[in-house]
mmCIF file of the N, C-alpha and C atoms, coordinates in Angstrom:
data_MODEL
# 
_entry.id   MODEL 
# 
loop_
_atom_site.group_PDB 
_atom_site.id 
_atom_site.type_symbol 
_atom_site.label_atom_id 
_atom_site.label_alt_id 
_atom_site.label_comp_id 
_atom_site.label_asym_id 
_atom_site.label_entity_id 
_atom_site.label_seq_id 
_atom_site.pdbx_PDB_ins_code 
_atom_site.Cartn_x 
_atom_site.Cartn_y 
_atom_site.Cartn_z 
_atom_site.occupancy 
_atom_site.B_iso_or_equiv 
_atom_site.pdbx_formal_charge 
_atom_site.auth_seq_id 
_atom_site.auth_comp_id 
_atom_site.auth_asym_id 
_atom_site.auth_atom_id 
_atom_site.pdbx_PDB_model_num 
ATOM 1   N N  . UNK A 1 1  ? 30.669 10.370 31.048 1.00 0.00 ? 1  UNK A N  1 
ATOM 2   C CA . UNK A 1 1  ? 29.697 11.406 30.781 1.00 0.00 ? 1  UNK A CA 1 
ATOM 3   C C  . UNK A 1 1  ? 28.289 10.872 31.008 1.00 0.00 ? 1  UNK A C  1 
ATOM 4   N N  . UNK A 1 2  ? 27.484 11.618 31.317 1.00 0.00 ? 2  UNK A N  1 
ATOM 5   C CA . UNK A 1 2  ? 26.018 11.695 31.719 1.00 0.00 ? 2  UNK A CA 1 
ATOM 6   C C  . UNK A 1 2  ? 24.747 12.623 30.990 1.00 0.00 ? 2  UNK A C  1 
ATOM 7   N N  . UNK A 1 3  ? 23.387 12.322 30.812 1.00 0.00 ? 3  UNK A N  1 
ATOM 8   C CA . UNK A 1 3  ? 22.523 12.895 30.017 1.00 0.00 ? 3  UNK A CA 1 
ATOM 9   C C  . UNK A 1 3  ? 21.586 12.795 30.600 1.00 0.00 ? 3  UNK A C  1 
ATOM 10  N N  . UNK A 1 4  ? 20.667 14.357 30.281 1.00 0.00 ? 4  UNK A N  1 
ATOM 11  C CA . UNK A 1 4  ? 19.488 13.982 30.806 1.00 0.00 ? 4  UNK A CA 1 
ATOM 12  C C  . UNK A 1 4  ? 18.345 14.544 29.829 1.00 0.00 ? 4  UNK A C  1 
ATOM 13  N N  . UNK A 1 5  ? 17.806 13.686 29.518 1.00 0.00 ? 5  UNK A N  1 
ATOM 14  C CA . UNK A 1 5  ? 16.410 13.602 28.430 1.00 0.00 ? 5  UNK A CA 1 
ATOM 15  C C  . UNK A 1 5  ? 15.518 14.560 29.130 1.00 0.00 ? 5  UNK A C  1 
ATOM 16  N N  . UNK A 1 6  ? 14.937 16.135 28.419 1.00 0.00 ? 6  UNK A N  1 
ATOM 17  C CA . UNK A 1 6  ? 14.083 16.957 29.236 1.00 0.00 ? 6  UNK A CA 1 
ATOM 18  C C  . UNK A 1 6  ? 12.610 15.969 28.184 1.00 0.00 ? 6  UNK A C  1 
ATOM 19  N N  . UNK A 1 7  ? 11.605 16.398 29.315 1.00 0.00 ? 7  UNK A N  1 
ATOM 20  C CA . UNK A 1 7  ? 10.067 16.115 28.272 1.00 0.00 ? 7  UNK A CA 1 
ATOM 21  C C  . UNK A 1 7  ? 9.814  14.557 27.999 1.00 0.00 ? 7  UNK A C  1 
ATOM 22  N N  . UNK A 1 8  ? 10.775 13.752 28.513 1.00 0.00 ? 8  UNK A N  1 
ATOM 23  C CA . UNK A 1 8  ? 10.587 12.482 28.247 1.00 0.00 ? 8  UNK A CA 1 
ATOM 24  C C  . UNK A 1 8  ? 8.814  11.644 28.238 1.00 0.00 ? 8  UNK A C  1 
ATOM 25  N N  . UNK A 1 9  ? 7.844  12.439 28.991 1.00 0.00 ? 9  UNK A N  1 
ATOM 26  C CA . UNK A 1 9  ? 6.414  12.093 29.338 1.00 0.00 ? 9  UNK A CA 1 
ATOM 27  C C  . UNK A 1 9  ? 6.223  12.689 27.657 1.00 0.00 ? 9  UNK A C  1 
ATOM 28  N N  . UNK A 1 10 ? 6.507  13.929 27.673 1.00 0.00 ? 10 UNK A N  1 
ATOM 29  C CA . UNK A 1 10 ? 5.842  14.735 26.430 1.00 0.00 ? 10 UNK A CA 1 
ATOM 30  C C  . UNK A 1 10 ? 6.100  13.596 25.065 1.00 0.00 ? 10 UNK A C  1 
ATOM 31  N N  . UNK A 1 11 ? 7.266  12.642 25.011 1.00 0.00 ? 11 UNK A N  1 
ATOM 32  C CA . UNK A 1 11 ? 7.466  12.577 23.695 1.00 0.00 ? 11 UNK A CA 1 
ATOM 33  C C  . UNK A 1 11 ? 6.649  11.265 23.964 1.00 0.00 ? 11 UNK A C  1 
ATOM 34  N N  . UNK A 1 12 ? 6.995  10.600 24.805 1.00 0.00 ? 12 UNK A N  1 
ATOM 35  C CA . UNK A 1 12 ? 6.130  9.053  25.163 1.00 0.00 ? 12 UNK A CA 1 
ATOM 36  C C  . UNK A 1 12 ? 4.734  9.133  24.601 1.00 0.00 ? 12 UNK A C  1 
ATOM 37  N N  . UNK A 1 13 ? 4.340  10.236 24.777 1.00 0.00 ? 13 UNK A N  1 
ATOM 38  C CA . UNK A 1 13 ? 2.823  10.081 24.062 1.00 0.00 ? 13 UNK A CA 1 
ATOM 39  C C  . UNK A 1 13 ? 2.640  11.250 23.052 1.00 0.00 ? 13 UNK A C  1 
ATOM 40  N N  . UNK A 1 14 ? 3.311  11.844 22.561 1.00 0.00 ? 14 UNK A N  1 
ATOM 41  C CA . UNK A 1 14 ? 3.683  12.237 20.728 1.00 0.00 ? 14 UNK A CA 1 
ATOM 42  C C  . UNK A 1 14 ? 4.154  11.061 20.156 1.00 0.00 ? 14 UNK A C  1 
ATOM 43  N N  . UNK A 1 15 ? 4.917  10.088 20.573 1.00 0.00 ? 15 UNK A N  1 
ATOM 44  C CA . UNK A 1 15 ? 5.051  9.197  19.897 1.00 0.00 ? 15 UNK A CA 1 
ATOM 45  C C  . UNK A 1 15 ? 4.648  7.558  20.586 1.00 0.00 ? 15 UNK A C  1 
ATOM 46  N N  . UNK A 1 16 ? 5.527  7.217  21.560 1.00 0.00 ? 16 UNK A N  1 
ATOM 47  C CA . UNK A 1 16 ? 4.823  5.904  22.542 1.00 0.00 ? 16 UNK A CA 1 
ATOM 48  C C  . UNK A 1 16 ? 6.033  5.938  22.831 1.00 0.00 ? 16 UNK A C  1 
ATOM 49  N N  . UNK A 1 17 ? 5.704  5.048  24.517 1.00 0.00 ? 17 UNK A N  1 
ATOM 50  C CA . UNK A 1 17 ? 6.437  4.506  24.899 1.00 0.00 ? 17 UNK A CA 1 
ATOM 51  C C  . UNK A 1 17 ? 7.592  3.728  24.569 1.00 0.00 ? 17 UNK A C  1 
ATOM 52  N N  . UNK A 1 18 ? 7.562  2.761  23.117 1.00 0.00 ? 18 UNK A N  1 
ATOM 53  C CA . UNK A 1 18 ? 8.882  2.254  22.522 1.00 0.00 ? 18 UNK A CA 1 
ATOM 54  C C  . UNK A 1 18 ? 9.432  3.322  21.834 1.00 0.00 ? 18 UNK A C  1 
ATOM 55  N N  . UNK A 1 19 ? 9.145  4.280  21.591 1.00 0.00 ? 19 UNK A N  1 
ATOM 56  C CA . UNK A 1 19 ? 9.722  5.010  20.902 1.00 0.00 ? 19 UNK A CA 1 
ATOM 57  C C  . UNK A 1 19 ? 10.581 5.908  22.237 1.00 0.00 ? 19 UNK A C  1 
ATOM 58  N N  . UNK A 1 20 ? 10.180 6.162  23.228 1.00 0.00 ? 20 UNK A N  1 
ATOM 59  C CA . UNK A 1 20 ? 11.517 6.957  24.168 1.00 0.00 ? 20 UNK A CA 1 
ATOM 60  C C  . UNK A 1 20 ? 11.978 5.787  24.740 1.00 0.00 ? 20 UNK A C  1 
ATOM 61  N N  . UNK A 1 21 ? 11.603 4.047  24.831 1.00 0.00 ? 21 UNK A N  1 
ATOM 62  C CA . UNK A 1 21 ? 12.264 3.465  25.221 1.00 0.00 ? 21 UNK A CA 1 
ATOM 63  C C  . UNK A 1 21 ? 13.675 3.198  24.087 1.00 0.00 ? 21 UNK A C  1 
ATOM 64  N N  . UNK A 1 22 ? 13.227 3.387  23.018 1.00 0.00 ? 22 UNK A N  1 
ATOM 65  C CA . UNK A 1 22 ? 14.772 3.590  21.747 1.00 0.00 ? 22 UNK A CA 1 
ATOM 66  C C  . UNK A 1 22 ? 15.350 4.647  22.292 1.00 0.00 ? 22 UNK A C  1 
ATOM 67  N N  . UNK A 1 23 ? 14.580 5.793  21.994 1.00 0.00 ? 23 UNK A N  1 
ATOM 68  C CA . UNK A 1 23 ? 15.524 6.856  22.049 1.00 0.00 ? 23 UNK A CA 1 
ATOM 69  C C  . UNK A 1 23 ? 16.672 6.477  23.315 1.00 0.00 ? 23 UNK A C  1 
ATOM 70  N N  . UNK A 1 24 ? 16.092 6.349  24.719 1.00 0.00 ? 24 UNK A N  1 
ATOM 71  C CA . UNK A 1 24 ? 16.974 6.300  25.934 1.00 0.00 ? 24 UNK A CA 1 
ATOM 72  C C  . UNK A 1 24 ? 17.628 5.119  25.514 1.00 0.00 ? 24 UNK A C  1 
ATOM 73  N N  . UNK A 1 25 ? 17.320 3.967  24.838 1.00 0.00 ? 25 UNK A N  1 
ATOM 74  C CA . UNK A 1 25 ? 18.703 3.221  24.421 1.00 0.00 ? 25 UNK A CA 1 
ATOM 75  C C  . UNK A 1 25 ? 19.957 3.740  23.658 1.00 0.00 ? 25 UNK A C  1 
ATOM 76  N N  . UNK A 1 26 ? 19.490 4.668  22.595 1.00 0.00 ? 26 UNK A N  1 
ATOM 77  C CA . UNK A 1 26 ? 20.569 4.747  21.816 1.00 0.00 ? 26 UNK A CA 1 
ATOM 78  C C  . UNK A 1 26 ? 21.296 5.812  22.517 1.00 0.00 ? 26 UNK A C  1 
ATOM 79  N N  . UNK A 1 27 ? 20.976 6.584  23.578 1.00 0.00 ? 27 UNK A N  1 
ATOM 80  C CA . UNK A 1 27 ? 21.734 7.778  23.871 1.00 0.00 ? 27 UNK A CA 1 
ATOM 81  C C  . UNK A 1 27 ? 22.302 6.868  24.960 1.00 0.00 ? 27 UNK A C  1 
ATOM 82  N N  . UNK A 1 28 ? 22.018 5.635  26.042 1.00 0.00 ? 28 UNK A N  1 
ATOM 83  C CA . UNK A 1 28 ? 22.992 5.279  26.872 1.00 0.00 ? 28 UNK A CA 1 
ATOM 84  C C  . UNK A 1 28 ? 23.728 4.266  26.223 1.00 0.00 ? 28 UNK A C  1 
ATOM 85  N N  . UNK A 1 29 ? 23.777 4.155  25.132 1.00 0.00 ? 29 UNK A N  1 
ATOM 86  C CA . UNK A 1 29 ? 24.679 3.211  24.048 1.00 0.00 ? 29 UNK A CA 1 
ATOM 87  C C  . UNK A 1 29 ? 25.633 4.474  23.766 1.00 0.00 ? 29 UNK A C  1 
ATOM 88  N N  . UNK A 1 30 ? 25.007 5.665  23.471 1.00 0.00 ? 30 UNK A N  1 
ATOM 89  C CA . UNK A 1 30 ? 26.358 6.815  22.806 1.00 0.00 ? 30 UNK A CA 1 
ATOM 90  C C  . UNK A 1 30 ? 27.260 7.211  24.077 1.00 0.00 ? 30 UNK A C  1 
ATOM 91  N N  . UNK A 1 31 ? 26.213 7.364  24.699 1.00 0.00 ? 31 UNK A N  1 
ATOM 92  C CA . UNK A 1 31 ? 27.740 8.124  26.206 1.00 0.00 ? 31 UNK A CA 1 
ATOM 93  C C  . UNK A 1 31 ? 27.926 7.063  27.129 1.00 0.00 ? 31 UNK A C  1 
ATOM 94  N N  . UNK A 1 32 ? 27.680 5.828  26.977 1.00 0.00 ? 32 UNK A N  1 
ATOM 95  C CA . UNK A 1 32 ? 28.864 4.511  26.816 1.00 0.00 ? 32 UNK A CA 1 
ATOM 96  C C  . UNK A 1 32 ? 29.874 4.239  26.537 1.00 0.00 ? 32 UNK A C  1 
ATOM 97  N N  . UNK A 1 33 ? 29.731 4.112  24.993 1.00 0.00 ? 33 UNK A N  1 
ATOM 98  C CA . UNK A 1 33 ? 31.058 4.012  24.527 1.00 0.00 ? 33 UNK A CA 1 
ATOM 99  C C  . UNK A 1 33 ? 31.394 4.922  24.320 1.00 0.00 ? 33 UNK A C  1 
ATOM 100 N N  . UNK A 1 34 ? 31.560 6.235  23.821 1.00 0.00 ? 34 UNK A N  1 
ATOM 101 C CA . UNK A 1 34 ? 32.364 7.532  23.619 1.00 0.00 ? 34 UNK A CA 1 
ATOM 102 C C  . UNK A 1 34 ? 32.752 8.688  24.973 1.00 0.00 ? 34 UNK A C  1 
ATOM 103 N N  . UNK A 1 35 ? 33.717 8.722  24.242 1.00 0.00 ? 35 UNK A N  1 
ATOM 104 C CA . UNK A 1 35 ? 34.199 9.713  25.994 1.00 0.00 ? 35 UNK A CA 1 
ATOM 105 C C  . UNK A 1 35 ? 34.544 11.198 25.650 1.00 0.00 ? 35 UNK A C  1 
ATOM 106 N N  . UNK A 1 36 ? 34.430 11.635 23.970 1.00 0.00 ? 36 UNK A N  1 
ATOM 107 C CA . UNK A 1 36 ? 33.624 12.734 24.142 1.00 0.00 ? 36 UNK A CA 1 
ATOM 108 C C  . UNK A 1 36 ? 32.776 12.915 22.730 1.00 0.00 ? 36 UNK A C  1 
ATOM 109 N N  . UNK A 1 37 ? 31.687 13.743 22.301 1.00 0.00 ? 37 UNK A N  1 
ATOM 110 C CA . UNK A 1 37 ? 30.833 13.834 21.563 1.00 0.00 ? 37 UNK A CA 1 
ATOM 111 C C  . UNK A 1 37 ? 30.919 15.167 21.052 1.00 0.00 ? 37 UNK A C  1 
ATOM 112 N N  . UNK A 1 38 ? 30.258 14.616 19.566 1.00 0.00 ? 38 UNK A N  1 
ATOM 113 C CA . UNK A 1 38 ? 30.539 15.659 18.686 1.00 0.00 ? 38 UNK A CA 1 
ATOM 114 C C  . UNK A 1 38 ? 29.304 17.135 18.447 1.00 0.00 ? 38 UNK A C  1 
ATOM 115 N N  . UNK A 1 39 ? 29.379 17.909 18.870 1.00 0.00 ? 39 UNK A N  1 
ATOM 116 C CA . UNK A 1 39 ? 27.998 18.849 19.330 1.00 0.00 ? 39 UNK A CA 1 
ATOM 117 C C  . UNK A 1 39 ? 28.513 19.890 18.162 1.00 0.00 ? 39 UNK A C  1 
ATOM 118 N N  . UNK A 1 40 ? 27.332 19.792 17.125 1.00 0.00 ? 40 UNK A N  1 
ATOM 119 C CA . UNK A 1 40 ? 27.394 20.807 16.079 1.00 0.00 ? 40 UNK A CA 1 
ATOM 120 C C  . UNK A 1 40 ? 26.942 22.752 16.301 1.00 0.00 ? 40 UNK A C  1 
ATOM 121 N N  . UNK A 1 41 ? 27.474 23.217 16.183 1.00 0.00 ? 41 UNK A N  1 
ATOM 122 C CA . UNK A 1 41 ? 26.491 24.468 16.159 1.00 0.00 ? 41 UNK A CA 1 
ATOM 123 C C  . UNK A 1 41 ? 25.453 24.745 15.610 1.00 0.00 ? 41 UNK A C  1 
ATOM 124 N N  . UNK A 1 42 ? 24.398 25.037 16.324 1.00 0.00 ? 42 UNK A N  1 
ATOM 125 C CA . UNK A 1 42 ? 23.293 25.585 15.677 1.00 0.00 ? 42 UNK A CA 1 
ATOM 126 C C  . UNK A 1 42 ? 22.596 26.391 16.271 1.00 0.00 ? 42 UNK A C  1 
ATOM 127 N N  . UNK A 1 43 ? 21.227 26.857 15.533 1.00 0.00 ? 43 UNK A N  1 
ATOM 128 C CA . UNK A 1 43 ? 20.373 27.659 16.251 1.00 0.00 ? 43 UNK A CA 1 
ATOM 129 C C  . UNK A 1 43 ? 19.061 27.257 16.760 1.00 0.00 ? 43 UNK A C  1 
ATOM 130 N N  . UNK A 1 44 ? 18.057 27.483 17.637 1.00 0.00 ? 44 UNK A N  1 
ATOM 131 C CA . UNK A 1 44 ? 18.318 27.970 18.537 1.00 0.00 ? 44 UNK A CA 1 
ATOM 132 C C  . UNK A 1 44 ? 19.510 27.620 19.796 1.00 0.00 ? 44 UNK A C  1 
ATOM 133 N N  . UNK A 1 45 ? 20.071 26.050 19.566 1.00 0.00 ? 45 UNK A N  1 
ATOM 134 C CA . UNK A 1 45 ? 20.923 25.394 20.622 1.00 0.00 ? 45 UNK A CA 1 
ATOM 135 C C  . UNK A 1 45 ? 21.837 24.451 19.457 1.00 0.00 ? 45 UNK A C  1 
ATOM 136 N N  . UNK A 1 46 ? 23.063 24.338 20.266 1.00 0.00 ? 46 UNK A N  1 
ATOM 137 C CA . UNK A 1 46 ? 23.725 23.240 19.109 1.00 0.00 ? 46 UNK A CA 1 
ATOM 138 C C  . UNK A 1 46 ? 23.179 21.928 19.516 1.00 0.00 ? 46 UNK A C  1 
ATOM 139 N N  . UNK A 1 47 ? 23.466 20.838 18.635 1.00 0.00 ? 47 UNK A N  1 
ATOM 140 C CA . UNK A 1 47 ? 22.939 20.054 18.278 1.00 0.00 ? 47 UNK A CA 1 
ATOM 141 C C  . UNK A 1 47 ? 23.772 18.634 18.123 1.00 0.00 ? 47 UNK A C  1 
ATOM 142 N N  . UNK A 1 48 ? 23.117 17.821 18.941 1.00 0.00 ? 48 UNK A N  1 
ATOM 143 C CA . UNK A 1 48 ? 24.143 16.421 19.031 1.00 0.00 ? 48 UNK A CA 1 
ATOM 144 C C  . UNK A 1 48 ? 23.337 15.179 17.987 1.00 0.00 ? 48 UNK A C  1 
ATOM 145 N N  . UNK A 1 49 ? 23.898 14.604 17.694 1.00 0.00 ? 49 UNK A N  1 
ATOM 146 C CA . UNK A 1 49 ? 22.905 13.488 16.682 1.00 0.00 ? 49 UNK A CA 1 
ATOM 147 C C  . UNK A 1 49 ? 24.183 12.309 17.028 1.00 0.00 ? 49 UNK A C  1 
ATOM 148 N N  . UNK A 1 50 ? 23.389 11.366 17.372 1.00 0.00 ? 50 UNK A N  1 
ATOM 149 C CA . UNK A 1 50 ? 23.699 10.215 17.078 1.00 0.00 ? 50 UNK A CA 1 
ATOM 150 C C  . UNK A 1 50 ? 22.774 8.963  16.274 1.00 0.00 ? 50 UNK A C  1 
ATOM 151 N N  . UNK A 1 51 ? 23.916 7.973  16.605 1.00 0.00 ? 51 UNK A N  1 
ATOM 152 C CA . UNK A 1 51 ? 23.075 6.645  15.864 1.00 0.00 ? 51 UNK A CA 1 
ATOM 153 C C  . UNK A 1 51 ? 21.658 6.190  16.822 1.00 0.00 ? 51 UNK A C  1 
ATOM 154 N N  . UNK A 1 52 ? 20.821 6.026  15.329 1.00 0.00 ? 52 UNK A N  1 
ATOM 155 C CA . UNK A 1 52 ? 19.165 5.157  16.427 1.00 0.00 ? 52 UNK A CA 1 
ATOM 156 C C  . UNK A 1 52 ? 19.665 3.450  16.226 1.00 0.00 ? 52 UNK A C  1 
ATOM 157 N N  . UNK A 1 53 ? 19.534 2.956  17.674 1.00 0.00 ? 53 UNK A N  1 
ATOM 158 C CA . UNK A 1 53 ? 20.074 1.618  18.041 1.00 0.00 ? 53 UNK A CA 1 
ATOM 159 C C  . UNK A 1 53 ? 18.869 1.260  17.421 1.00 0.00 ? 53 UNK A C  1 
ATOM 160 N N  . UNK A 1 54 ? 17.421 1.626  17.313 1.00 0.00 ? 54 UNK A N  1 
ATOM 161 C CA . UNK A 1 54 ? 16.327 0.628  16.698 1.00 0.00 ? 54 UNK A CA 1 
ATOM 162 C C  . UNK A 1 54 ? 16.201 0.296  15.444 1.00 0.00 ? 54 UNK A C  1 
ATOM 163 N N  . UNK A 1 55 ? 17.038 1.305  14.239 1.00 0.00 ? 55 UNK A N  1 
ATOM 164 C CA . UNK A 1 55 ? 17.188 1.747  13.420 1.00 0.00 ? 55 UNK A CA 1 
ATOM 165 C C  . UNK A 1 55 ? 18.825 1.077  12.778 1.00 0.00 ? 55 UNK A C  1 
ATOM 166 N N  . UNK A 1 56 ? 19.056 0.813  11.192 1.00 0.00 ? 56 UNK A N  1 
ATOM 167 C CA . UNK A 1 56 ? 19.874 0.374  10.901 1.00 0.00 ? 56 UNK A CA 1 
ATOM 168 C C  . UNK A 1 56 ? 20.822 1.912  9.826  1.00 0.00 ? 56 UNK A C  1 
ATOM 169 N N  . UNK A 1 57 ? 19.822 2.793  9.557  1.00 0.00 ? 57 UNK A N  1 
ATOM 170 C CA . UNK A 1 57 ? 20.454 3.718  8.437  1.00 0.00 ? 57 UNK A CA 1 
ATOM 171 C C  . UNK A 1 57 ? 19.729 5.018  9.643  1.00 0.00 ? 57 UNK A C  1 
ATOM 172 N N  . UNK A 1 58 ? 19.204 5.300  10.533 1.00 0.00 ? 58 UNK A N  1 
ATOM 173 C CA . UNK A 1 58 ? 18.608 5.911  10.706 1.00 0.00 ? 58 UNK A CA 1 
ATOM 174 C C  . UNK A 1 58 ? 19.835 7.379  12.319 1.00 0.00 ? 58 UNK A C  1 
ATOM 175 N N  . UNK A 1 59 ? 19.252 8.249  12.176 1.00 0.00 ? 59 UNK A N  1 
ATOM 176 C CA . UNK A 1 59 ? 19.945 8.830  13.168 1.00 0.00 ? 59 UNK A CA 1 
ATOM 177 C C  . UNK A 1 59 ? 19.153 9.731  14.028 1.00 0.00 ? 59 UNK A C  1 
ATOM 178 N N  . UNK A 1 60 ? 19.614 10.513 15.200 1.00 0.00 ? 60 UNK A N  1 
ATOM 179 C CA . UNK A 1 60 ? 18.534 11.307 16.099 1.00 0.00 ? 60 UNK A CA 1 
ATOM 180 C C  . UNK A 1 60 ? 19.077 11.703 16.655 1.00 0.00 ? 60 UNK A C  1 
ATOM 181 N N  . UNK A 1 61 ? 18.465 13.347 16.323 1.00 0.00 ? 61 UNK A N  1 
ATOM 182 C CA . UNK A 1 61 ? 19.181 14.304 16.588 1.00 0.00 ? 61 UNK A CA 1 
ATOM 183 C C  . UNK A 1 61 ? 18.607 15.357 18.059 1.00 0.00 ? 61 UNK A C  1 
ATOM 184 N N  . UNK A 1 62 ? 19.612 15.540 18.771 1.00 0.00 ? 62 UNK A N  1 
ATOM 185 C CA . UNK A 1 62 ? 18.753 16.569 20.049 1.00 0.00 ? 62 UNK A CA 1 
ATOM 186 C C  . UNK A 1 62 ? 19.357 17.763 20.067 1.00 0.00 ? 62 UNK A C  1 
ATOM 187 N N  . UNK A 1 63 ? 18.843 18.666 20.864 1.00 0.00 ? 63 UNK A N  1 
ATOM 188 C CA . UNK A 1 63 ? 19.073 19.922 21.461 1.00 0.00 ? 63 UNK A CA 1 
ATOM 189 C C  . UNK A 1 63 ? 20.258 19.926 22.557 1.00 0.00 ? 63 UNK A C  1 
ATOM 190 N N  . UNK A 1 64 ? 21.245 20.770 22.524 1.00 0.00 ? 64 UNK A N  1 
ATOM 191 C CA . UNK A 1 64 ? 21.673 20.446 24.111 1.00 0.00 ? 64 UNK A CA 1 
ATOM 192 C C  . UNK A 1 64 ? 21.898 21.893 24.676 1.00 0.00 ? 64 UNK A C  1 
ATOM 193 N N  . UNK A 1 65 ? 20.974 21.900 25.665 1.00 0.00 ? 65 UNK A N  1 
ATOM 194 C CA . UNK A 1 65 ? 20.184 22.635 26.480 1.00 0.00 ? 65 UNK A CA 1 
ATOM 195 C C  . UNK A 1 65 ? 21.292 23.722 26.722 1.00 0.00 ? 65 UNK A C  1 
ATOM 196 N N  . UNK A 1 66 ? 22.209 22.369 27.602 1.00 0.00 ? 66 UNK A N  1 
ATOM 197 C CA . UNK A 1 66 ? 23.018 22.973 28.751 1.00 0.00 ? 66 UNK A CA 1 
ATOM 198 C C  . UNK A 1 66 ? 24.951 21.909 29.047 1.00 0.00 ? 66 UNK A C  1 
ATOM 199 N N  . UNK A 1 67 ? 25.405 22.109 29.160 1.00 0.00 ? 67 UNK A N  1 
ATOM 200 C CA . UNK A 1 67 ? 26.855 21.069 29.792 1.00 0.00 ? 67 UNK A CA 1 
ATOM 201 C C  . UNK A 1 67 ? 27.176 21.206 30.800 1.00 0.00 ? 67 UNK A C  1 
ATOM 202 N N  . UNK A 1 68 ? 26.680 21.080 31.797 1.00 0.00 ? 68 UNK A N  1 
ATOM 203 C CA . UNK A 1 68 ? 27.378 21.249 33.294 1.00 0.00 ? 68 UNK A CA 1 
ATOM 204 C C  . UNK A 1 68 ? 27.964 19.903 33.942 1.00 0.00 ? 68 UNK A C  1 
ATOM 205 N N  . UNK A 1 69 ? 29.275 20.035 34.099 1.00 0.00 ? 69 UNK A N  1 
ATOM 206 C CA . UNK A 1 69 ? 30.352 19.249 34.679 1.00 0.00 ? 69 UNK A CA 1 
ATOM 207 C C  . UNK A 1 69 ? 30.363 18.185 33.663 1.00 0.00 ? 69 UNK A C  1 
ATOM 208 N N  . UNK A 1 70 ? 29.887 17.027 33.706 1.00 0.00 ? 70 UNK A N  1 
ATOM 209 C CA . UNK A 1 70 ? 29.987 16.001 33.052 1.00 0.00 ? 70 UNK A CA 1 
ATOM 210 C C  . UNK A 1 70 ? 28.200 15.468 31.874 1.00 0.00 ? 70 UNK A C  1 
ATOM 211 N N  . UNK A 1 71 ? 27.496 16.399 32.604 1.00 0.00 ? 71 UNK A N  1 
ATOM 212 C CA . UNK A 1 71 ? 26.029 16.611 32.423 1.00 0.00 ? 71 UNK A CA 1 
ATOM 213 C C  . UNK A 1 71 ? 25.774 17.017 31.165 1.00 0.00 ? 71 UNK A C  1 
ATOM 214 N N  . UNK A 1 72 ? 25.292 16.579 30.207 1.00 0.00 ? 72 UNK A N  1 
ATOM 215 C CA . UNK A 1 72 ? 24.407 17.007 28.979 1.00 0.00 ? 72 UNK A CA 1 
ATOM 216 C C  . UNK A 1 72 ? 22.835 17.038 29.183 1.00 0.00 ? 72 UNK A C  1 
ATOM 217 N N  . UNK A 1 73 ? 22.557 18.235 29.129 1.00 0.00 ? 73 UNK A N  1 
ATOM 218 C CA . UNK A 1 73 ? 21.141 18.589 29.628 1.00 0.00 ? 73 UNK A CA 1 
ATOM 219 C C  . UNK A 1 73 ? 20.666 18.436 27.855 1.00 0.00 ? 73 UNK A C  1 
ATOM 220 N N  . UNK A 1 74 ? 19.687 17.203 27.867 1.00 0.00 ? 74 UNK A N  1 
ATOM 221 C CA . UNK A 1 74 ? 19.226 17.399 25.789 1.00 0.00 ? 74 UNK A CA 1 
ATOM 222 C C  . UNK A 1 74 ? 17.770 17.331 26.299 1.00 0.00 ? 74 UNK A C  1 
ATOM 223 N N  . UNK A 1 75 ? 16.990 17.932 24.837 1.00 0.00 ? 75 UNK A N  1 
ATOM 224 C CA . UNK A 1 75 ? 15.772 18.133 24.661 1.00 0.00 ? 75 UNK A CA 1 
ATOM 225 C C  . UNK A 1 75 ? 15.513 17.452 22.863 1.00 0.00 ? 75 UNK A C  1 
ATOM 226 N N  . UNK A 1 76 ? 14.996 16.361 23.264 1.00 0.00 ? 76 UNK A N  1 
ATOM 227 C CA . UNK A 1 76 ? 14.378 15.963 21.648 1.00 0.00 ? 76 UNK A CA 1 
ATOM 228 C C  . UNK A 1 76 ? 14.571 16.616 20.437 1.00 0.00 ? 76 UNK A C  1 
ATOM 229 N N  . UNK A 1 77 ? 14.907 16.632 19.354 1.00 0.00 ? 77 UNK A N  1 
ATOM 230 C CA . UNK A 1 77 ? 14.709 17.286 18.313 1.00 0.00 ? 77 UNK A CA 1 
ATOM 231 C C  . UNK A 1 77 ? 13.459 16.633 17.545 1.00 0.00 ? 77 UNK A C  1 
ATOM 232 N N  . UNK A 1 78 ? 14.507 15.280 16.720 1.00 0.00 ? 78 UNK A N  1 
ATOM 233 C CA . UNK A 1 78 ? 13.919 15.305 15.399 1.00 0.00 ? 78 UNK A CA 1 
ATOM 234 C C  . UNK A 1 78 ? 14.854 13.650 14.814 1.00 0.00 ? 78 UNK A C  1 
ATOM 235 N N  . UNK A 1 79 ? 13.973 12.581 14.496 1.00 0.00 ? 79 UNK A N  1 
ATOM 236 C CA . UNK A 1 79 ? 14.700 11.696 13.952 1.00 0.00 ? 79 UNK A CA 1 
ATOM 237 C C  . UNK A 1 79 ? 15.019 11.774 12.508 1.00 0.00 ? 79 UNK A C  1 
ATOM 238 N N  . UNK A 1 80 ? 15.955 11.509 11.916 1.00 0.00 ? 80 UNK A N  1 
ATOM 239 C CA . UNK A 1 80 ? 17.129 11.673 10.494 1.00 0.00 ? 80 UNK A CA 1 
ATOM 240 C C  . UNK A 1 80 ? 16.995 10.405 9.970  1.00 0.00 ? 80 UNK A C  1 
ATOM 241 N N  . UNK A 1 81 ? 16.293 10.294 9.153  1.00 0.00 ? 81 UNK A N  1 
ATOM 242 C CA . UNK A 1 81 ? 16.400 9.163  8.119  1.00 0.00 ? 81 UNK A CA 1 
ATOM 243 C C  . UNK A 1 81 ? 16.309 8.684  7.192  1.00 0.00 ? 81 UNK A C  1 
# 
């Protein structure tokens, strides 16, 4: 499986650069090892959360846009901690 981070410029400078350099770690650490993922329902879009690799108790949660073929189209949410 495959992902693609929408807004990645937008969050780099809402938050910095190490901060979407975590984020894009922990999401090519999740659809690494797992071969399929757990996508909650919600509103406005359901909602995937995984573990933050920078983070020891911490989690981060996204939007997912879209699923086409093997493709998870996510959009930032919100870090859980």
């Amino acid at each position: 499986m495959r992902f693609a981070l929408r807004n990645q410029k937008k969050i780099a400078s809402a938050y910095s650069p190490e901060i979407l350099e975590r984020i894009l770690k922990s999401l090519k650490k999740q659809f690494s090892d797992n071969k399929s993922l757990d996508v909650h329902d919600g509103k406005p879009y359901p909602t995937l959360i995984i573990d933050d690799c920078g983070h020891t108790c911490a989690l981060i949660a996204f939007y997912v846009i879209q699923i086409k073929y093997d493709v998870y189209n996510l959009a930032f949410k919100e870090f859980i901690g």
